[in-house]
Coordinates of C-alpha atoms in Angstrom, one line a residue:
X38 CA -72.6 -30.4 -43.0
X39 CA -70.4 -28.5 -40.4
X40 CA -71.7 -28.0 -36.8
X41 CA -70.5 -24.5 -37.2
X42 CA -71.8 -23.3 -40.5
X43 CA -70.5 -20.2 -42.3
X44 CA -71.0 -18.5 -45.5
X45 CA -68.1 -16.5 -47.1
X46 CA -69.0 -13.0 -48.3
X47 CA -69.4 -13.2 -52.1
X48 CA -66.8 -11.0 -53.8
X49 CA -68.9 -9.8 -56.6
X50 CA -67.8 -7.1 -59.0
X51 CA -68.8 -3.5 -59.2
X52 CA -70.8 -4.3 -62.3
X53 CA -72.8 -7.0 -60.5
X54 CA -73.5 -4.4 -57.8
X55 CA -74.2 -1.6 -60.4
X56 CA -77.6 -0.7 -58.8
X57 CA -75.8 0.1 -55.5
X58 CA -72.9 1.7 -57.2
X59 CA -75.2 4.0 -59.1
X60 CA -77.1 5.0 -56.0
X61 CA -73.8 5.7 -54.3
X62 CA -72.7 7.7 -57.2
X63 CA -75.8 9.9 -56.9
X64 CA -75.7 10.4 -53.3
X65 CA -71.9 11.0 -53.0
X66 CA -72.4 13.6 -55.7
X67 CA -73.3 15.8 -52.7
X68 CA -69.5 16.3 -52.3
X69 CA -69.3 17.8 -55.7
X70 CA -70.6 21.0 -54.1
X71 CA -67.7 21.0 -51.7
X72 CA -65.2 20.7 -54.5
X73 CA -66.9 23.3 -56.6
X74 CA -67.0 25.8 -53.7
X75 CA -63.4 25.1 -52.6
X76 CA -62.2 25.4 -56.1
X77 CA -64.2 28.6 -56.9
X78 CA -63.3 30.5 -53.8
X79 CA -59.6 29.4 -54.1
X80 CA -59.3 30.6 -57.7
X81 CA -61.4 33.7 -57.4
X82 CA -58.7 35.2 -55.2
X83 CA -56.5 35.3 -58.3
X84 CA -59.2 36.9 -60.6
X85 CA -58.8 40.7 -61.3
X86 CA -62.6 41.2 -61.5
X87 CA -63.1 39.7 -58.1
X88 CA -60.1 41.5 -56.6
X89 CA -61.4 44.8 -58.2
X90 CA -64.6 44.5 -56.2
X91 CA -63.5 43.1 -52.9
X92 CA -59.7 43.9 -52.9
X93 CA -57.5 47.0 -53.4
X94 CA -54.9 48.0 -55.9
X95 CA -51.3 47.4 -54.9
X96 CA -48.5 47.8 -57.4
X97 CA -46.1 45.8 -55.2
X98 CA -48.1 42.5 -55.3
X99 CA -48.1 40.3 -58.6
X100 CA -51.4 40.7 -60.3
X101 CA -51.9 44.3 -59.1
X102 CA -54.3 43.7 -56.3
X103 CA -54.4 42.4 -52.8
X104 CA -57.1 41.2 -50.3
X105 CA -55.3 42.0 -47.0
X106 CA -53.1 44.7 -45.6
X107 CA -51.2 46.8 -48.2
X108 CA -47.6 47.8 -48.0
X109 CA -48.6 51.2 -49.3
X110 CA -51.7 51.5 -47.0
X111 CA -51.1 50.0 -43.6
X112 CA -54.4 51.2 -42.2
X113 CA -56.3 48.8 -44.5
X114 CA -56.4 45.6 -42.3
X115 CA -59.2 43.5 -43.9
X116 CA -59.8 40.1 -42.8
X117 CA -61.9 39.4 -46.0
X118 CA -59.6 36.7 -47.4
X119 CA -59.6 34.8 -44.1
X120 CA -63.3 35.0 -43.5
X121 CA -64.5 34.1 -47.0
X122 CA -62.3 30.9 -46.8
X123 CA -63.0 30.1 -43.1
X124 CA -66.7 30.9 -42.6
X125 CA -68.0 28.0 -44.7
X126 CA -65.8 25.7 -42.6
X127 CA -67.2 27.1 -39.4
X128 CA -70.7 26.6 -40.8
X129 CA -69.8 23.0 -41.7
X130 CA -68.5 22.4 -38.2
X131 CA -71.9 23.5 -36.7
X132 CA -74.0 21.6 -39.1
X133 CA -71.8 18.4 -38.7
X134 CA -72.3 18.6 -35.0
X135 CA -76.1 18.9 -35.5
X136 CA -76.2 16.0 -37.9
X137 CA -76.4 13.3 -35.2
X138 CA -79.6 14.8 -33.9
X139 CA -81.1 15.3 -37.1
X140 CA -80.2 11.9 -38.6
X141 CA -81.7 10.1 -35.4
X142 CA -85.1 11.6 -36.0
X143 CA -85.4 12.2 -39.8
X144 CA -83.0 10.0 -41.4
X145 CA -80.1 10.2 -44.1
X146 CA -82.3 11.1 -47.1
X147 CA -84.3 13.9 -45.4
X148 CA -81.0 15.3 -44.0
X149 CA -79.7 15.6 -47.5
X150 CA -82.7 17.5 -48.6
X151 CA -82.2 20.0 -45.8
X152 CA -78.7 20.4 -46.8
X153 CA -79.7 21.1 -50.4
X154 CA -82.1 23.9 -49.1
X155 CA -79.2 25.5 -47.1
X156 CA -76.9 25.3 -49.9
X157 CA -79.2 27.1 -52.3
X158 CA -79.9 29.9 -49.9
X159 CA -76.2 30.4 -49.2
X160 CA -75.4 30.6 -52.9
X161 CA -78.2 33.0 -53.8
X162 CA -77.1 35.4 -51.0
X163 CA -73.5 35.5 -52.5
X164 CA -74.7 36.1 -56.0
X165 CA -77.0 38.9 -55.2
X166 CA -74.7 41.2 -53.4
X167 CA -71.2 42.9 -53.3
X168 CA -71.6 43.7 -49.6
X169 CA -68.9 42.0 -47.6
X170 CA -71.2 41.5 -44.7
X171 CA -73.8 39.7 -46.8
X172 CA -71.0 37.7 -48.4
X173 CA -70.0 36.6 -45.0
X174 CA -73.6 35.4 -44.2
X175 CA -73.9 33.6 -47.6
X176 CA -70.5 31.8 -47.1
X177 CA -71.7 30.7 -43.5
X178 CA -75.1 29.4 -44.8
X179 CA -73.4 27.6 -47.7
X180 CA -71.0 26.0 -45.0
X181 CA -74.0 24.8 -43.1
X182 CA -75.3 23.0 -46.2
X183 CA -72.0 21.6 -47.1
X184 CA -71.6 20.2 -43.7
X185 CA -74.8 18.3 -43.9
X186 CA -74.1 17.2 -47.5
X187 CA -70.7 15.7 -46.6
X188 CA -71.9 14.0 -43.4
X189 CA -75.1 12.4 -44.6
X190 CA -73.7 11.4 -48.0
X191 CA -70.7 9.6 -46.6
X192 CA -72.8 7.9 -43.9
X193 CA -75.2 6.8 -46.5
X194 CA -72.6 5.2 -48.8
X195 CA -71.0 3.5 -46.0
X196 CA -74.1 1.9 -44.7
X197 CA -75.4 0.6 -48.1
X198 CA -72.2 -0.5 -49.8
X199 CA -71.2 -4.3 -49.8
X200 CA -68.2 -4.8 -47.4
X201 CA -65.7 -5.7 -50.1
X202 CA -66.7 -2.6 -52.2
X203 CA -67.1 -0.1 -49.4
X204 CA -63.8 1.6 -49.9
X205 CA -64.8 2.2 -53.6
X206 CA -68.2 3.4 -52.9
X207 CA -67.3 5.7 -50.0
X208 CA -64.1 6.9 -51.9
X209 CA -66.5 8.2 -54.6
X210 CA -66.8 11.3 -52.5
X211 CA -63.1 12.1 -53.1
X212 CA -63.7 11.7 -56.8
X213 CA -66.6 14.1 -56.8
X214 CA -64.6 16.7 -54.8
X215 CA -61.8 16.5 -57.5
X216 CA -64.4 16.7 -60.3
X217 CA -65.9 19.8 -58.6
X218 CA -62.4 21.3 -58.4
X219 CA -61.7 20.7 -62.1
X220 CA -65.1 22.3 -63.0
X221 CA -64.4 25.2 -60.9
X222 CA -60.9 25.7 -62.4
X223 CA -62.4 25.4 -65.8
X224 CA -65.2 27.9 -65.2
X225 CA -63.1 30.4 -63.4
X226 CA -60.4 30.2 -66.0
X227 CA -63.0 31.1 -68.5
X228 CA -64.2 34.1 -66.6
X229 CA -61.0 35.4 -65.4
X230 CA -60.7 37.8 -68.4
X231 CA -64.0 39.6 -67.2
X232 CA -63.4 42.7 -65.2
X233 CA -66.9 43.0 -63.8
X234 CA -69.1 41.2 -61.3
X235 CA -69.9 38.5 -63.7
X236 CA -66.4 37.2 -63.3
X237 CA -67.4 35.8 -59.9
X238 CA -71.2 35.6 -60.2
X239 CA -71.0 33.0 -63.1
X240 CA -68.8 30.6 -61.0
X241 CA -71.1 31.0 -58.0
X242 CA -74.1 30.5 -60.2
X243 CA -72.9 27.1 -61.1
X244 CA -73.1 26.1 -57.4
X245 CA -76.9 26.2 -57.7
X246 CA -77.0 23.3 -60.1
X247 CA -76.0 20.3 -57.8
X248 CA -78.5 20.9 -54.9
X249 CA -81.3 20.9 -57.5
X250 CA -80.1 17.8 -59.2
X251 CA -79.5 16.0 -56.0
X252 CA -82.8 17.0 -54.4
X253 CA -84.7 15.5 -57.4
X254 CA -82.5 12.4 -57.6
X255 CA -83.0 11.5 -53.9
X256 CA -86.7 10.6 -54.6
X257 CA -85.4 7.6 -56.5
X258 CA -83.1 6.1 -53.8
X259 CA -84.1 4.2 -50.7
X260 CA -83.3 5.1 -47.0
X261 CA -80.4 2.9 -45.7
X262 CA -81.4 -0.6 -44.5
X263 CA -79.4 -0.1 -41.3
X264 CA -81.2 3.0 -40.4
X265 CA -84.6 1.5 -41.1
X266 CA -83.7 -1.6 -39.0
X267 CA -82.7 0.7 -36.1
X268 CA -86.0 2.5 -36.4
X269 CA -87.9 -0.9 -36.3
X270 CA -89.0 -0.8 -39.9
X271 CA -87.8 -4.2 -40.8
X272 CA -89.9 -4.6 -43.9
X273 CA -88.9 -1.5 -45.4
X274 CA -85.2 -2.3 -44.6
X275 CA -85.5 -5.6 -46.4
X276 CA -87.1 -4.0 -49.5
X277 CA -84.3 -1.4 -49.5
X278 CA -81.7 -4.0 -49.3
X279 CA -83.2 -6.0 -52.1
X280 CA -83.4 -2.8 -54.2
X281 CA -79.7 -2.0 -53.5
X282 CA -78.3 -5.5 -54.1
X283 CA -80.3 -6.3 -57.2
X284 CA -79.1 -9.5 -58.8
X285 CA -75.6 -9.5 -57.1
X286 CA -76.7 -11.8 -54.4
X287 CA -78.7 -15.0 -54.4
X288 CA -81.7 -15.1 -52.1
X289 CA -79.9 -17.0 -49.3
X290 CA -76.9 -14.6 -49.5
X291 CA -79.2 -11.6 -49.3
X292 CA -81.0 -13.1 -46.3
X293 CA -77.8 -13.8 -44.5
X294 CA -76.6 -10.2 -45.0
X295 CA -80.0 -9.0 -43.7
X296 CA -79.9 -11.2 -40.6
X297 CA -76.4 -10.2 -39.9
X298 CA -77.5 -6.5 -39.9
X299 CA -80.4 -7.2 -37.6
X300 CA -78.2 -9.2 -35.1
X301 CA -75.6 -6.5 -35.1
X302 CA -77.9 -3.7 -34.4
X303 CA -79.8 -5.7 -31.8
X304 CA -76.6 -6.5 -30.1
X305 CA -75.5 -2.8 -30.0
X306 CA -78.8 -1.8 -28.6
X307 CA -78.7 -4.6 -25.9
X308 CA -75.2 -3.5 -24.8
X309 CA -75.8 0.2 -24.8
X310 CA -79.5 1.0 -24.1
X311 CA -79.1 4.8 -24.7
X312 CA -78.5 6.9 -27.8
X313 CA -77.1 10.3 -27.6
X314 CA -74.0 12.5 -28.1
X315 CA -72.3 11.4 -24.9
X316 CA -72.5 7.8 -25.8
X317 CA -69.7 8.3 -28.4
X318 CA -67.2 8.5 -25.4
X319 CA -68.6 5.6 -23.4
X320 CA -67.1 2.0 -23.1
X321 CA -65.7 0.7 -26.4
X322 CA -67.1 3.5 -28.4
X323 CA -64.6 5.8 -26.8
X324 CA -61.8 4.1 -28.7
X325 CA -63.7 4.1 -31.9
X326 CA -64.5 7.8 -31.7
X327 CA -60.9 8.8 -30.7
X328 CA -59.5 6.8 -33.6
X329 CA -62.0 8.4 -36.0
X330 CA -61.1 11.9 -34.7
X331 CA -57.5 11.1 -35.1
X332 CA -57.9 9.9 -38.7
X333 CA -59.7 13.1 -39.5
X334 CA -57.3 15.3 -37.7
X335 CA -54.4 13.6 -39.5
X336 CA -56.0 14.4 -42.8
X337 CA -57.4 17.9 -42.2
X338 CA -54.9 19.3 -39.7
X339 CA -51.8 17.1 -40.2
X340 CA -51.3 16.4 -43.9
X341 CA -50.9 20.1 -45.0
X342 CA -53.5 19.7 -47.7
X343 CA -55.5 22.6 -46.3
X344 CA -52.5 24.9 -46.5
X345 CA -52.5 24.3 -50.3
X346 CA -56.1 23.5 -51.4
X347 CA -57.9 26.8 -50.5
X348 CA -54.8 29.0 -51.4
X349 CA -52.9 27.2 -54.2
X350 CA -53.6 29.8 -56.8
X351 CA -53.1 32.7 -54.6
X352 CA -49.9 31.2 -53.2
X353 CA -48.5 30.7 -56.7
X354 CA -49.6 34.2 -57.7
X355 CA -47.7 36.0 -54.8
X356 CA -44.7 33.7 -55.6
X357 CA -44.4 35.3 -59.0
X358 CA -46.2 32.7 -61.2
X359 CA -48.1 34.6 -64.0
X360 CA -51.9 34.7 -63.5
X361 CA -52.5 32.7 -66.8
X362 CA -50.1 30.0 -65.8
X363 CA -51.5 29.8 -62.3
X364 CA -54.9 28.6 -63.7
X365 CA -53.3 26.2 -66.2
X366 CA -51.3 24.6 -63.3
X367 CA -54.4 24.3 -61.2
X368 CA -56.4 22.6 -63.9
X369 CA -53.6 20.2 -64.7
X370 CA -53.1 19.4 -61.1
X371 CA -56.7 18.6 -60.4
X372 CA -57.1 16.5 -63.5
X373 CA -54.0 14.5 -62.6
X374 CA -55.5 14.2 -59.1
X375 CA -58.7 12.6 -60.5
X376 CA -56.6 10.2 -62.5
X377 CA -54.6 9.1 -59.4
X378 CA -57.6 9.0 -57.3
X379 CA -59.0 6.2 -59.5
X380 CA -55.7 4.5 -59.3
X381 CA -55.8 4.8 -55.5
X382 CA -59.2 3.2 -55.2
X383 CA -58.0 0.3 -57.4
X384 CA -55.0 -0.3 -55.3
X385 CA -56.8 0.0 -52.1
X386 CA -59.4 -2.5 -53.3
X387 CA -57.0 -5.1 -55.0
X388 CA -53.5 -4.6 -53.7
X389 CA -53.2 -3.2 -50.1
X390 CA -55.4 -2.2 -47.2
X391 CA -56.5 1.1 -45.8
X392 CA -53.9 1.2 -43.0
X393 CA -51.0 0.8 -45.5
X394 CA -52.4 3.4 -47.7
X395 CA -52.6 5.9 -44.9
X396 CA -49.1 5.4 -44.0
X397 CA -48.0 5.7 -47.6
X398 CA -49.8 8.9 -47.9
X399 CA -48.3 10.4 -44.8
X400 CA -44.8 9.5 -46.0
X401 CA -45.3 10.9 -49.6
X402 CA -47.1 14.1 -48.2
X403 CA -44.1 14.7 -45.8
X404 CA -41.5 14.2 -48.6
X405 CA -43.3 16.7 -50.9
X406 CA -43.5 19.3 -48.1
X407 CA -39.8 18.9 -47.3
X408 CA -38.8 19.4 -50.9
X409 CA -41.0 22.5 -51.1
X410 CA -39.5 23.9 -47.9
X411 CA -35.8 23.1 -48.8
X412 CA -36.1 24.5 -52.3
X413 CA -37.6 27.7 -50.9
X414 CA -34.7 28.0 -48.5
X415 CA -31.7 27.2 -50.6
X416 CA -32.6 28.2 -54.2
X417 CA -31.8 31.8 -54.9
X418 CA -32.7 32.1 -58.6
X419 CA -36.2 33.4 -58.9
X420 CA -37.0 31.4 -62.0
X421 CA -35.7 28.2 -60.5
X422 CA -37.4 28.9 -57.3
X423 CA -40.8 29.2 -59.0
X424 CA -40.2 26.1 -61.0
X425 CA -39.4 24.2 -57.7
X426 CA -42.5 25.5 -56.1
X427 CA -44.8 24.5 -58.9
X428 CA -43.3 21.1 -59.1
X429 CA -43.5 20.3 -55.3
X430 CA -47.0 21.8 -55.0
X431 CA -48.0 19.7 -57.9
X432 CA -46.5 16.6 -56.5
X433 CA -48.1 17.1 -53.2
X434 CA -51.6 17.5 -54.6
X435 CA -51.2 14.4 -56.8
X436 CA -49.9 12.1 -54.0
X437 CA -52.5 13.4 -51.6
X438 CA -55.3 12.6 -54.1
X439 CA -53.6 9.1 -54.6
X440 CA -53.5 8.1 -50.9
X441 CA -54.6 10.1 -48.0
X442 CA -57.5 11.8 -49.7
X443 CA -58.8 8.4 -50.9
X444 CA -58.3 6.4 -47.7
X445 CA -59.5 8.9 -45.0
X446 CA -63.3 8.7 -45.6
X447 CA -63.6 5.0 -45.9
X448 CA -61.6 4.5 -42.7
X449 CA -63.4 7.2 -40.8
X450 CA -66.9 5.8 -41.7
X451 CA -65.8 2.2 -40.7
X452 CA -64.3 3.1 -37.5
X453 CA -67.5 4.3 -35.7
X454 CA -70.3 2.0 -34.6
X455 CA -73.5 1.5 -36.5
X456 CA -75.7 2.7 -33.7
X457 CA -73.7 5.9 -33.2
X458 CA -72.5 6.4 -36.8
X459 CA -74.3 9.8 -37.3
X460 CA -73.3 11.2 -34.0
X461 CA -69.7 10.0 -34.2
X462 CA -69.1 10.7 -37.8
X463 CA -70.9 14.1 -37.4
X464 CA -68.5 15.0 -34.6
X465 CA -65.5 13.8 -36.7
X466 CA -66.6 16.0 -39.7
X467 CA -67.0 18.9 -37.3
X468 CA -63.5 18.4 -35.9
X469 CA -62.2 18.1 -39.4
X470 CA -63.9 21.4 -40.2
X471 CA -62.4 23.0 -37.1
X472 CA -58.9 21.8 -38.2
X473 CA -59.4 23.1 -41.7
X474 CA -60.7 26.4 -40.4
X475 CA -57.6 26.9 -38.2
X476 CA -55.3 26.0 -41.0
X477 CA -57.1 28.1 -43.6
X478 CA -57.4 31.1 -41.2
X479 CA -53.7 31.1 -40.2
X480 CA -52.1 30.2 -43.6
X481 CA -52.4 33.8 -44.9
X482 CA -50.2 35.1 -42.1
X483 CA -47.5 32.6 -42.9
X484 CA -47.4 33.1 -46.8
X485 CA -48.6 36.7 -47.3
X486 CA -45.8 39.2 -48.3
X487 CA -47.1 41.8 -45.8
X488 CA -47.0 39.2 -42.9
X489 CA -44.4 36.5 -42.2
X490 CA -43.7 35.9 -45.9
X491 CA -42.5 32.4 -45.3
X492 CA -43.8 31.2 -48.7
X493 CA -42.6 27.6 -49.3
X494 CA -40.8 27.5 -46.0
X495 CA -44.1 26.9 -44.4
X496 CA -43.6 23.4 -45.5
X497 CA -41.2 22.6 -42.6
X498 CA -44.2 22.5 -40.3
X499 CA -46.1 20.1 -42.5
X500 CA -43.1 17.7 -42.9
X501 CA -43.0 17.3 -39.1
X502 CA -46.7 16.8 -38.8
X503 CA -46.8 14.2 -41.5
X504 CA -44.1 12.2 -39.7
X505 CA -46.2 12.4 -36.6
X506 CA -49.2 11.0 -38.5
X507 CA -47.1 8.2 -40.1
X508 CA -46.1 7.0 -36.6
X509 CA -49.8 7.3 -35.2
X510 CA -51.2 5.4 -38.2
X511 CA -48.9 2.5 -37.6
X512 CA -49.5 2.1 -33.9
X513 CA -53.2 2.9 -33.6
X514 CA -55.2 2.5 -36.8
X515 CA -56.5 -1.1 -37.5
X516 CA -56.9 -2.7 -40.8
X517 CA -60.6 -3.3 -41.6
X518 CA -60.5 -4.1 -45.3
X519 CA -63.2 -6.7 -46.4
X520 CA -65.0 -6.6 -43.0
X521 CA -68.7 -6.0 -42.8
X522 CA -69.8 -3.1 -40.4
X523 CA -71.2 -5.7 -38.0
X524 CA -67.9 -7.6 -38.0
X525 CA -66.0 -4.3 -37.2
X526 CA -68.5 -3.7 -34.4
X527 CA -67.6 -7.1 -32.9
X528 CA -64.0 -6.5 -33.2
X529 CA -64.1 -3.4 -31.2
X530 CA -66.5 -4.9 -28.8
X531 CA -64.0 -7.7 -28.1
X532 CA -61.3 -5.1 -27.7
X533 CA -59.1 -6.7 -30.2
X534 CA -55.6 -5.1 -30.5
X535 CA -54.7 -2.9 -33.5
X536 CA -52.2 -5.2 -35.0
X537 CA -54.4 -8.3 -34.5
X538 CA -57.5 -6.9 -36.4
X539 CA -56.5 -8.4 -39.8
X540 CA -56.4 -12.0 -38.8
X541 CA -59.0 -12.2 -36.0
X542 CA -62.0 -14.5 -36.7
X543 CA -65.2 -13.0 -35.9
X544 CA -68.5 -15.0 -35.1
X545 CA -71.5 -12.8 -36.1
X546 CA -71.8 -14.3 -39.6
X547 CA -71.7 -17.9 -38.3
X548 CA -74.4 -16.9 -35.8
X549 CA -76.5 -15.4 -38.4
X550 CA -76.2 -18.6 -40.6
X551 CA -77.3 -20.7 -37.6
X552 CA -80.4 -18.5 -36.9
X553 CA -81.5 -18.9 -40.5
X554 CA -81.0 -22.6 -40.6
X555 CA -82.9 -23.0 -37.3
X556 CA -85.7 -20.9 -38.8
X557 CA -85.6 -18.8 -35.6
X558 CA -85.0 -15.4 -37.0
X559 CA -87.9 -13.0 -36.8
X560 CA -88.1 -9.5 -38.2
X561 CA -89.2 -6.4 -36.3
X562 CA -92.9 -7.3 -37.1
X563 CA -92.5 -10.7 -35.5
X564 CA -92.7 -12.6 -38.8
X565 CA -90.6 -15.8 -38.9
X566 CA -88.1 -15.8 -41.8
X567 CA -87.3 -19.5 -42.3
X568 CA -87.7 -20.1 -46.0
X569 CA -84.2 -19.1 -46.9
X570 CA -82.7 -21.6 -44.4
X571 CA -83.1 -24.4 -46.8
X572 CA -81.3 -22.4 -49.6
X573 CA -78.3 -21.6 -47.2
X574 CA -78.2 -25.3 -46.2
X575 CA -78.2 -26.3 -49.9
X576 CA -75.5 -23.8 -50.7
X577 CA -73.2 -25.2 -48.0
X578 CA -73.8 -28.8 -48.9

């Protein structure tokens, strides 16, 4: 037997880890609400019944209604369009910042329950009124709920998933967002023919379903083992890990994973000593936080996705695409996005790493935006221009779902330390919401006919930003595929260079094996855990 024992991570299948996969499916369903809301509010802006209540008639705008300033009535300077899109993002920013404090004291599951409550209240307010002030309040409260839902669900999945399946289980959030967008498109497409309040109240009412289902489902999932270890509840953490892993690991492999978690968290506490929002910018955590913020900013503020996602139907409408075709294109694009999202998860798991996928996404996003901008500049035929616009918008949404949208969340959750994950990731989600808010708030001024009226030429800006993202990914984002969260902690603690991450040999797993073999590991309650040592030794022999 070797003097330096080691035990390779078992690369079990998704089916073998079906218990954990189903738990992550349920928890990541929280992101369905975000997809539903983004899809509903984006498509409502092209529904005559919604525009008749909250907009104004304008014969110069395709569709016959507008939401902002009118060419025939320059005194009507409503900011309604910007606010209904940006206020949920602002609410999400605030709740994401608060998630670190909430998570520290109540945990991941209670945080999701609180999120469900905020979401229900926000939707109920919007359904019960046609007063714009009340709508603003409802949008903001819904944003608070969505911020908590996204933050806690992604943290949960990152902390419970096996290392080799973490990209898939965290990437489920992107799938749920796309499913939400598809459902929103289908529902609003069915209600677009209505000319009364039910045209928007029915889609909004669907938003009530998810928080109820999620709140009930959370009673059947455990708290994350890493959070329980951090809070000194080692026995509960072991039971949670056993439930999550099921039969995918043998007893000695389960023990090894548990000991590795304990050693990693204990080492973090020993080196840091404090836990608070300022710690994310201290020592090695500074690098990790800045990288995480950079990845989030590249996605939310650099890719151009949030120029199109909230406004895609409205953008097509003011470009002359018929209302009926707008909804059909939207449904087709979101369905294709879901298909390529699954392809992206498969490729990231079996073919290439996260870093490569992020660079691929930036390159493809930039090319699509360049095509959109150039065609809008040089094409003079209205029919050809509309066809080019539809084609490049569709291509962008598809390649974004294939690469950038799939890879960003797994990378962001991996980059931050276990001890500060709620604080760091909460800050990252908040900065992402700030970027989305800025892009969403400014976009109407660039694309609306009564403002700059750039239309597709707006793509030039996003071509340049994607090029910057591509260069940044290459030089600064490390490859973390297949690493446990504790191994990633060690890599950053040792200040390993970005390009050396992939081949660097960590030592925490070997240390955990030696602890088990020596029978010296004790849990938080002081109880020696030496029985599995024999099993580990037999496995190695």
